[in-house]
Amino acid sequence: MTVLLAGCGSTPSTGGPEASPPADRSLILATTTSTQDSGLLDELLPAFTRDSGWQVKTLAVGSGQAIELGRRGEADVLLVHSPAAEEKFVAEGSAGPRRLVMHNDFVLLGPPADPARIRGAKSAEAMKRIGAARATFVSRGDESGTHAREQDLWSDAAVEPGGSWYQSTGQGMGETLRVASEKAAYTLSDRATFLTQRGSLELEVLGEGDPGLLNVYHVIEMTTKAGERVRADGAKAFADWIVAPAAQRLIGEFGRAKYGRPLFTPDAGADEAALGQ
């Protein structure tokens, strides 16, 4: 897995004494490739820095790897979308609060010819048809939230994927979409990343809209129980900010002008059990 390390959230220096926050006001955000590849972080992090004075270094990896970085005390705050893994991690005791931030959805993608005939089928039935047809399926295979949801869908379909038709990239969502397109294969993607890259892909949305495709994101603050290097103050600052009204408005507007619809739905304070109903 390639780790994308980006210093985000600050504007170019003008040379003045107020040009950038001091180095000791720096935190590490471990998050998913979907928030990076969709462009959402490019919208949010500069606003957070302006509002708080905290600089943000981003590690864009799968949710499983982001959680592991938190577990090792190598990240201060997490923005992830793998609920079962998140709940297990928080129960270990080294993390602080876990709060609902937003959701979008997953989509099943495939070539326009749709050789497995999954178009319009519910997700479990679609996975059964892909498995029965031994149609090429490209998986992220990286313990990300998307990979975890894909595994759940195979389980719901009572299909054990494997063999030459089932291929893993071990890469993020953007690279996996590119490979699936080149191979005229099926794959599972978060909708935001697909929409931002669809112009370069020979893939179509063939399955969408059922409850099994809901994609929910949470922010998790780390504490010094994970390691003395953890900036718990920065983690709390980021978590408080992203669930506050101003950031939630930014999330709700992101993508609307370009795609005619927001790419994420803000959910801070919502009843998570009611999402997607």
CSV table of C-alpha atoms in Angstrom, one decimal:
chain,number,residue,atom,x,y,z
A,1,MET,CA,0.0,0.0,0.0
A,2,THR,CA,1.3,3.4,-0.9
A,3,VAL,CA,0.8,5.9,1.8
A,4,LEU,CA,0.0,9.4,0.6
A,5,LEU,CA,1.6,12.0,2.9
A,6,ALA,CA,0.4,15.4,2.2
A,7,GLY,CA,0.8,18.6,4.2
A,8,CYS,CA,-2.7,20.0,3.8
A,9,GLY,CA,-4.6,22.8,5.3
A,10,SER,CA,-2.3,25.8,4.8
A,11,THR,CA,-2.0,28.5,2.2
A,12,PRO,CA,1.3,29.3,0.5
A,13,SER,CA,3.6,31.4,2.7
A,14,THR,CA,3.7,35.1,2.0
A,15,GLY,CA,6.8,35.5,4.1
A,16,GLY,CA,5.1,37.4,6.9
A,17,PRO,CA,5.2,36.4,10.6
A,18,GLU,CA,1.6,35.2,10.4
A,19,ALA,CA,2.2,33.2,7.2
A,20,SER,CA,1.6,29.7,8.7
A,21,PRO,CA,0.8,28.2,12.1
A,22,PRO,CA,3.9,27.4,14.3
A,23,ALA,CA,5.3,23.9,14.0
A,24,ASP,CA,4.1,22.9,17.4
A,25,ARG,CA,0.5,23.3,16.2
A,26,SER,CA,0.6,20.4,13.9
A,27,LEU,CA,-1.4,17.2,13.9
A,28,ILE,CA,-1.6,14.0,11.9
A,29,LEU,CA,-4.9,12.9,10.4
A,30,ALA,CA,-5.1,9.3,9.2
A,31,THR,CA,-8.0,8.9,6.9
A,32,THR,CA,-9.3,6.9,3.9
A,33,THR,CA,-8.2,7.3,0.3
A,34,SER,CA,-11.8,8.2,-0.6
A,35,THR,CA,-11.7,11.5,1.3
A,36,GLN,CA,-8.4,12.2,-0.4
A,37,ASP,CA,-9.3,11.0,-3.9
A,38,SER,CA,-12.7,12.7,-3.9
A,39,GLY,CA,-11.1,16.1,-3.1
A,40,LEU,CA,-13.0,16.6,0.1
A,41,LEU,CA,-9.9,17.1,2.2
A,42,ASP,CA,-8.8,19.9,-0.2
A,43,GLU,CA,-12.0,21.7,0.8
A,44,LEU,CA,-12.0,21.0,4.5
A,45,LEU,CA,-8.4,21.2,5.7
A,46,PRO,CA,-7.5,24.7,4.6
A,47,ALA,CA,-10.7,25.9,6.3
A,48,PHE,CA,-9.8,24.0,9.5
A,49,THR,CA,-6.4,25.6,9.6
A,50,ARG,CA,-7.8,29.1,9.1
A,51,ASP,CA,-10.3,28.5,11.9
A,52,SER,CA,-8.1,26.8,14.4
A,53,GLY,CA,-4.4,27.6,13.6
A,54,TRP,CA,-3.6,23.8,13.4
A,55,GLN,CA,-1.7,22.5,10.5
A,56,VAL,CA,-2.7,19.0,9.3
A,57,LYS,CA,-0.5,16.3,7.8
A,58,THR,CA,-2.6,13.7,6.1
A,59,LEU,CA,-2.0,9.9,5.8
A,60,ALA,CA,-4.4,8.7,3.2
A,61,VAL,CA,-4.7,4.9,3.6
A,62,GLY,CA,-7.4,2.3,4.0
A,63,SER,CA,-9.5,2.5,7.2
A,64,GLY,CA,-7.9,-0.6,8.6
A,65,GLN,CA,-4.4,0.9,8.2
A,66,ALA,CA,-5.7,4.2,9.6
A,67,ILE,CA,-6.9,2.5,12.7
A,68,GLU,CA,-3.6,0.7,13.0
A,69,LEU,CA,-1.7,4.0,12.8
A,70,GLY,CA,-4.0,5.2,15.6
A,71,ARG,CA,-3.3,2.1,17.6
A,72,ARG,CA,0.4,2.6,17.4
A,73,GLY,CA,0.2,6.3,18.4
A,74,GLU,CA,1.3,7.4,14.9
A,75,ALA,CA,-1.8,9.4,14.2
A,76,ASP,CA,-3.7,12.0,16.3
A,77,VAL,CA,-7.1,11.7,14.8
A,78,LEU,CA,-8.9,9.3,12.4
A,79,LEU,CA,-11.6,9.9,9.8
A,80,VAL,CA,-12.7,6.4,8.7
A,81,HIS,CA,-15.6,4.4,7.4
A,82,SER,CA,-15.3,0.8,8.7
A,83,PRO,CA,-17.9,0.8,11.6
A,84,ALA,CA,-17.3,-2.7,12.9
A,85,ALA,CA,-13.6,-2.3,13.0
A,86,GLU,CA,-14.0,1.2,14.6
A,87,GLU,CA,-16.2,-0.1,17.4
A,88,LYS,CA,-13.8,-2.9,18.1
A,89,PHE,CA,-10.8,-0.5,18.2
A,90,VAL,CA,-12.5,2.0,20.5
A,91,ALA,CA,-13.4,-0.8,22.9
A,92,GLU,CA,-9.6,-1.4,23.3
A,93,GLY,CA,-9.4,1.8,25.3
A,94,SER,CA,-6.6,3.8,23.6
A,95,ALA,CA,-9.0,6.0,21.6
A,96,GLY,CA,-11.2,8.8,22.8
A,97,PRO,CA,-14.6,9.7,21.5
A,98,ARG,CA,-16.0,8.4,18.2
A,99,ARG,CA,-18.5,10.7,16.5
A,100,LEU,CA,-20.7,10.5,13.4
A,101,VAL,CA,-19.6,12.9,10.7
A,102,MET,CA,-21.2,12.0,7.3
A,103,HIS,CA,-22.3,9.3,4.9
A,104,ASN,CA,-22.5,8.6,1.2
A,105,ASP,CA,-23.0,5.2,-0.4
A,106,PHE,CA,-21.1,2.5,-2.2
A,107,VAL,CA,-21.9,1.6,-5.8
A,108,LEU,CA,-21.4,-1.6,-7.7
A,109,LEU,CA,-19.6,-0.8,-10.9
A,110,GLY,CA,-19.0,-2.8,-14.1
A,111,PRO,CA,-18.5,-2.6,-17.8
A,112,PRO,CA,-21.4,-1.4,-19.9
A,113,ALA,CA,-21.8,-4.9,-21.5
A,114,ASP,CA,-22.5,-6.2,-18.0
A,115,PRO,CA,-21.7,-9.9,-18.7
A,116,ALA,CA,-22.9,-11.1,-15.3
A,117,ARG,CA,-26.3,-9.3,-15.8
A,118,ILE,CA,-26.2,-7.5,-12.4
A,119,ARG,CA,-27.8,-4.2,-13.5
A,120,GLY,CA,-30.5,-3.2,-11.1
A,121,ALA,CA,-30.1,-6.3,-8.8
A,122,LYS,CA,-29.9,-6.0,-5.1
A,123,SER,CA,-26.3,-6.2,-3.8
A,124,ALA,CA,-26.4,-9.7,-2.5
A,125,GLU,CA,-28.0,-11.0,-5.7
A,126,ALA,CA,-25.5,-9.0,-7.8
A,127,MET,CA,-22.6,-10.6,-6.0
A,128,LYS,CA,-24.1,-14.1,-6.5
A,129,ARG,CA,-24.4,-13.5,-10.3
A,130,ILE,CA,-20.8,-12.2,-10.5
A,131,GLY,CA,-19.6,-15.3,-8.6
A,132,ALA,CA,-21.7,-17.7,-10.7
A,133,ALA,CA,-20.5,-16.1,-14.0
A,134,ARG,CA,-16.8,-16.0,-12.7
A,135,ALA,CA,-16.8,-12.5,-14.1
A,136,THR,CA,-13.6,-10.6,-13.3
A,137,PHE,CA,-13.9,-8.6,-10.1
A,138,VAL,CA,-11.2,-6.2,-8.9
A,139,SER,CA,-11.0,-5.8,-5.1
A,140,ARG,CA,-9.0,-3.2,-3.2
A,141,GLY,CA,-7.8,-6.1,-1.0
A,142,ASP,CA,-6.3,-3.5,1.4
A,143,GLU,CA,-8.3,-3.9,4.6
A,144,SER,CA,-10.0,-0.6,3.9
A,145,GLY,CA,-13.6,0.2,4.8
A,146,THR,CA,-14.5,-0.5,1.2
A,147,HIS,CA,-12.8,-3.8,1.2
A,148,ALA,CA,-14.5,-4.7,4.5
A,149,ARG,CA,-17.9,-3.9,3.0
A,150,GLU,CA,-17.1,-5.9,-0.1
A,151,GLN,CA,-16.3,-8.9,2.1
A,152,ASP,CA,-19.6,-8.4,3.9
A,153,LEU,CA,-21.4,-8.4,0.5
A,154,TRP,CA,-19.7,-11.7,-0.5
A,155,SER,CA,-20.7,-13.2,2.8
A,156,ASP,CA,-24.4,-12.1,2.4
A,157,ALA,CA,-24.3,-13.7,-1.0
A,158,ALA,CA,-22.8,-16.9,0.3
A,159,VAL,CA,-20.0,-16.7,-2.2
A,160,GLU,CA,-16.3,-17.4,-1.5
A,161,PRO,CA,-14.4,-15.3,-4.0
A,162,GLY,CA,-11.2,-16.7,-5.4
A,163,GLY,CA,-9.5,-18.0,-8.4
A,164,SER,CA,-8.4,-16.1,-11.5
A,165,TRP,CA,-11.6,-14.1,-11.8
A,166,TYR,CA,-11.1,-12.4,-8.4
A,167,GLN,CA,-8.2,-10.0,-8.4
A,168,SER,CA,-6.8,-7.7,-5.7
A,169,THR,CA,-4.9,-4.5,-6.2
A,170,GLY,CA,-3.8,-3.8,-2.7
A,171,GLN,CA,-4.2,-0.2,-3.6
A,172,GLY,CA,-6.5,2.8,-3.0
A,173,MET,CA,-9.8,3.4,-4.6
A,174,GLY,CA,-8.6,5.5,-7.5
A,175,GLU,CA,-6.0,3.0,-8.6
A,176,THR,CA,-8.5,0.1,-8.2
A,177,LEU,CA,-11.0,1.9,-10.4
A,178,ARG,CA,-8.4,2.4,-13.1
A,179,VAL,CA,-7.5,-1.3,-13.0
A,180,ALA,CA,-11.2,-2.4,-13.1
A,181,SER,CA,-11.8,-0.1,-16.1
A,182,GLU,CA,-8.8,-1.5,-18.0
A,183,LYS,CA,-9.9,-5.1,-17.3
A,184,ALA,CA,-13.6,-4.5,-18.1
A,185,ALA,CA,-14.2,-5.8,-14.6
A,186,TYR,CA,-16.7,-5.3,-11.7
A,187,THR,CA,-15.7,-3.5,-8.5
A,188,LEU,CA,-17.1,-1.8,-5.5
A,189,SER,CA,-16.5,1.9,-5.0
A,190,ASP,CA,-17.6,4.7,-2.8
A,191,ARG,CA,-19.7,7.0,-5.0
A,192,ALA,CA,-17.7,10.1,-4.4
A,193,THR,CA,-14.4,8.7,-5.8
A,194,PHE,CA,-16.2,7.2,-8.8
A,195,LEU,CA,-18.0,10.5,-9.6
A,196,THR,CA,-14.7,12.5,-9.5
A,197,GLN,CA,-13.0,10.0,-11.8
A,198,ARG,CA,-15.7,8.6,-14.0
A,199,GLY,CA,-14.7,10.7,-17.0
A,200,SER,CA,-11.6,8.6,-17.4
A,201,LEU,CA,-13.3,5.2,-16.8
A,202,GLU,CA,-15.2,2.7,-18.9
A,203,LEU,CA,-17.4,1.7,-15.9
A,204,GLU,CA,-21.0,2.3,-15.1
A,205,VAL,CA,-23.1,2.2,-11.9
A,206,LEU,CA,-24.9,-1.1,-12.1
A,207,GLY,CA,-26.0,-1.5,-8.5
A,208,GLU,CA,-27.0,1.1,-6.0
A,209,GLY,CA,-29.4,2.2,-3.4
A,210,ASP,CA,-30.0,-0.7,-1.1
A,211,PRO,CA,-29.1,-0.6,2.7
A,212,GLY,CA,-26.1,-2.9,2.3
A,213,LEU,CA,-24.4,-0.1,0.3
A,214,LEU,CA,-24.6,2.6,3.0
A,215,ASN,CA,-21.1,4.2,3.7
A,216,VAL,CA,-20.8,5.9,7.1
A,217,TYR,CA,-17.8,8.0,8.3
A,218,HIS,CA,-16.8,8.7,11.9
A,219,VAL,CA,-14.1,10.8,13.4
A,220,ILE,CA,-12.1,9.2,16.3
A,221,GLU,CA,-9.9,11.2,18.6
A,222,MET,CA,-6.8,9.5,19.8
A,223,THR,CA,-5.4,9.9,23.4
A,224,THR,CA,-2.0,9.6,24.9
A,225,LYS,CA,-2.9,6.1,26.0
A,226,ALA,CA,-1.9,5.2,22.4
A,227,GLY,CA,1.5,6.9,22.8
A,228,GLU,CA,3.1,10.0,24.3
A,229,ARG,CA,3.5,11.6,20.9
A,230,VAL,CA,-0.3,11.8,20.3
A,231,ARG,CA,-1.6,15.4,20.2
A,232,ALA,CA,-4.8,14.9,22.0
A,233,ASP,CA,-5.5,18.6,22.0
A,234,GLY,CA,-5.2,18.8,18.2
A,235,ALA,CA,-7.3,15.7,17.8
A,236,LYS,CA,-10.1,17.2,19.9
A,237,ALA,CA,-9.8,20.5,18.0
A,238,PHE,CA,-10.3,18.7,14.6
A,239,ALA,CA,-13.1,16.4,15.9
A,240,ASP,CA,-15.0,19.3,17.4
A,241,TRP,CA,-14.5,21.3,14.2
A,242,ILE,CA,-15.7,18.7,11.7
A,243,VAL,CA,-18.9,18.0,13.5
A,244,ALA,CA,-19.7,21.8,14.1
A,245,PRO,CA,-22.2,23.6,11.8
A,246,ALA,CA,-19.7,25.4,9.6
A,247,ALA,CA,-17.8,22.3,8.6
A,248,GLN,CA,-21.0,20.3,8.2
A,249,ARG,CA,-22.2,23.0,5.7
A,250,LEU,CA,-19.0,22.6,3.7
A,251,ILE,CA,-19.5,18.8,3.6
A,252,GLY,CA,-23.1,19.2,2.5
A,253,GLU,CA,-22.2,21.6,-0.4
A,254,PHE,CA,-19.1,19.7,-1.6
A,255,GLY,CA,-19.5,18.5,-5.1
A,256,ARG,CA,-22.9,20.2,-5.7
A,257,ALA,CA,-21.7,22.8,-8.2
A,258,LYS,CA,-19.7,20.3,-10.3
A,259,TYR,CA,-21.8,17.2,-10.1
A,260,GLY,CA,-25.3,18.6,-9.4
A,261,ARG,CA,-25.4,16.8,-6.1
A,262,PRO,CA,-23.4,16.7,-2.9
A,263,LEU,CA,-20.9,13.9,-2.7
A,264,PHE,CA,-21.4,13.4,1.1
A,265,THR,CA,-24.3,14.0,3.4
A,266,PRO,CA,-23.5,15.7,6.8
A,267,ASP,CA,-24.7,13.7,9.7
A,268,ALA,CA,-23.3,15.2,13.0
A,269,GLY,CA,-25.9,14.8,15.7
A,270,ALA,CA,-28.1,12.5,13.6
A,271,ASP,CA,-29.5,9.1,14.7
A,272,GLU,CA,-27.2,6.7,13.0
A,273,ALA,CA,-29.7,3.9,13.1
A,274,ALA,CA,-32.0,5.9,10.9
A,275,LEU,CA,-29.4,6.6,8.1
A,276,GLY,CA,-30.3,5.3,4.7
A,277,GLN,CA,-34.0,4.7,5.6
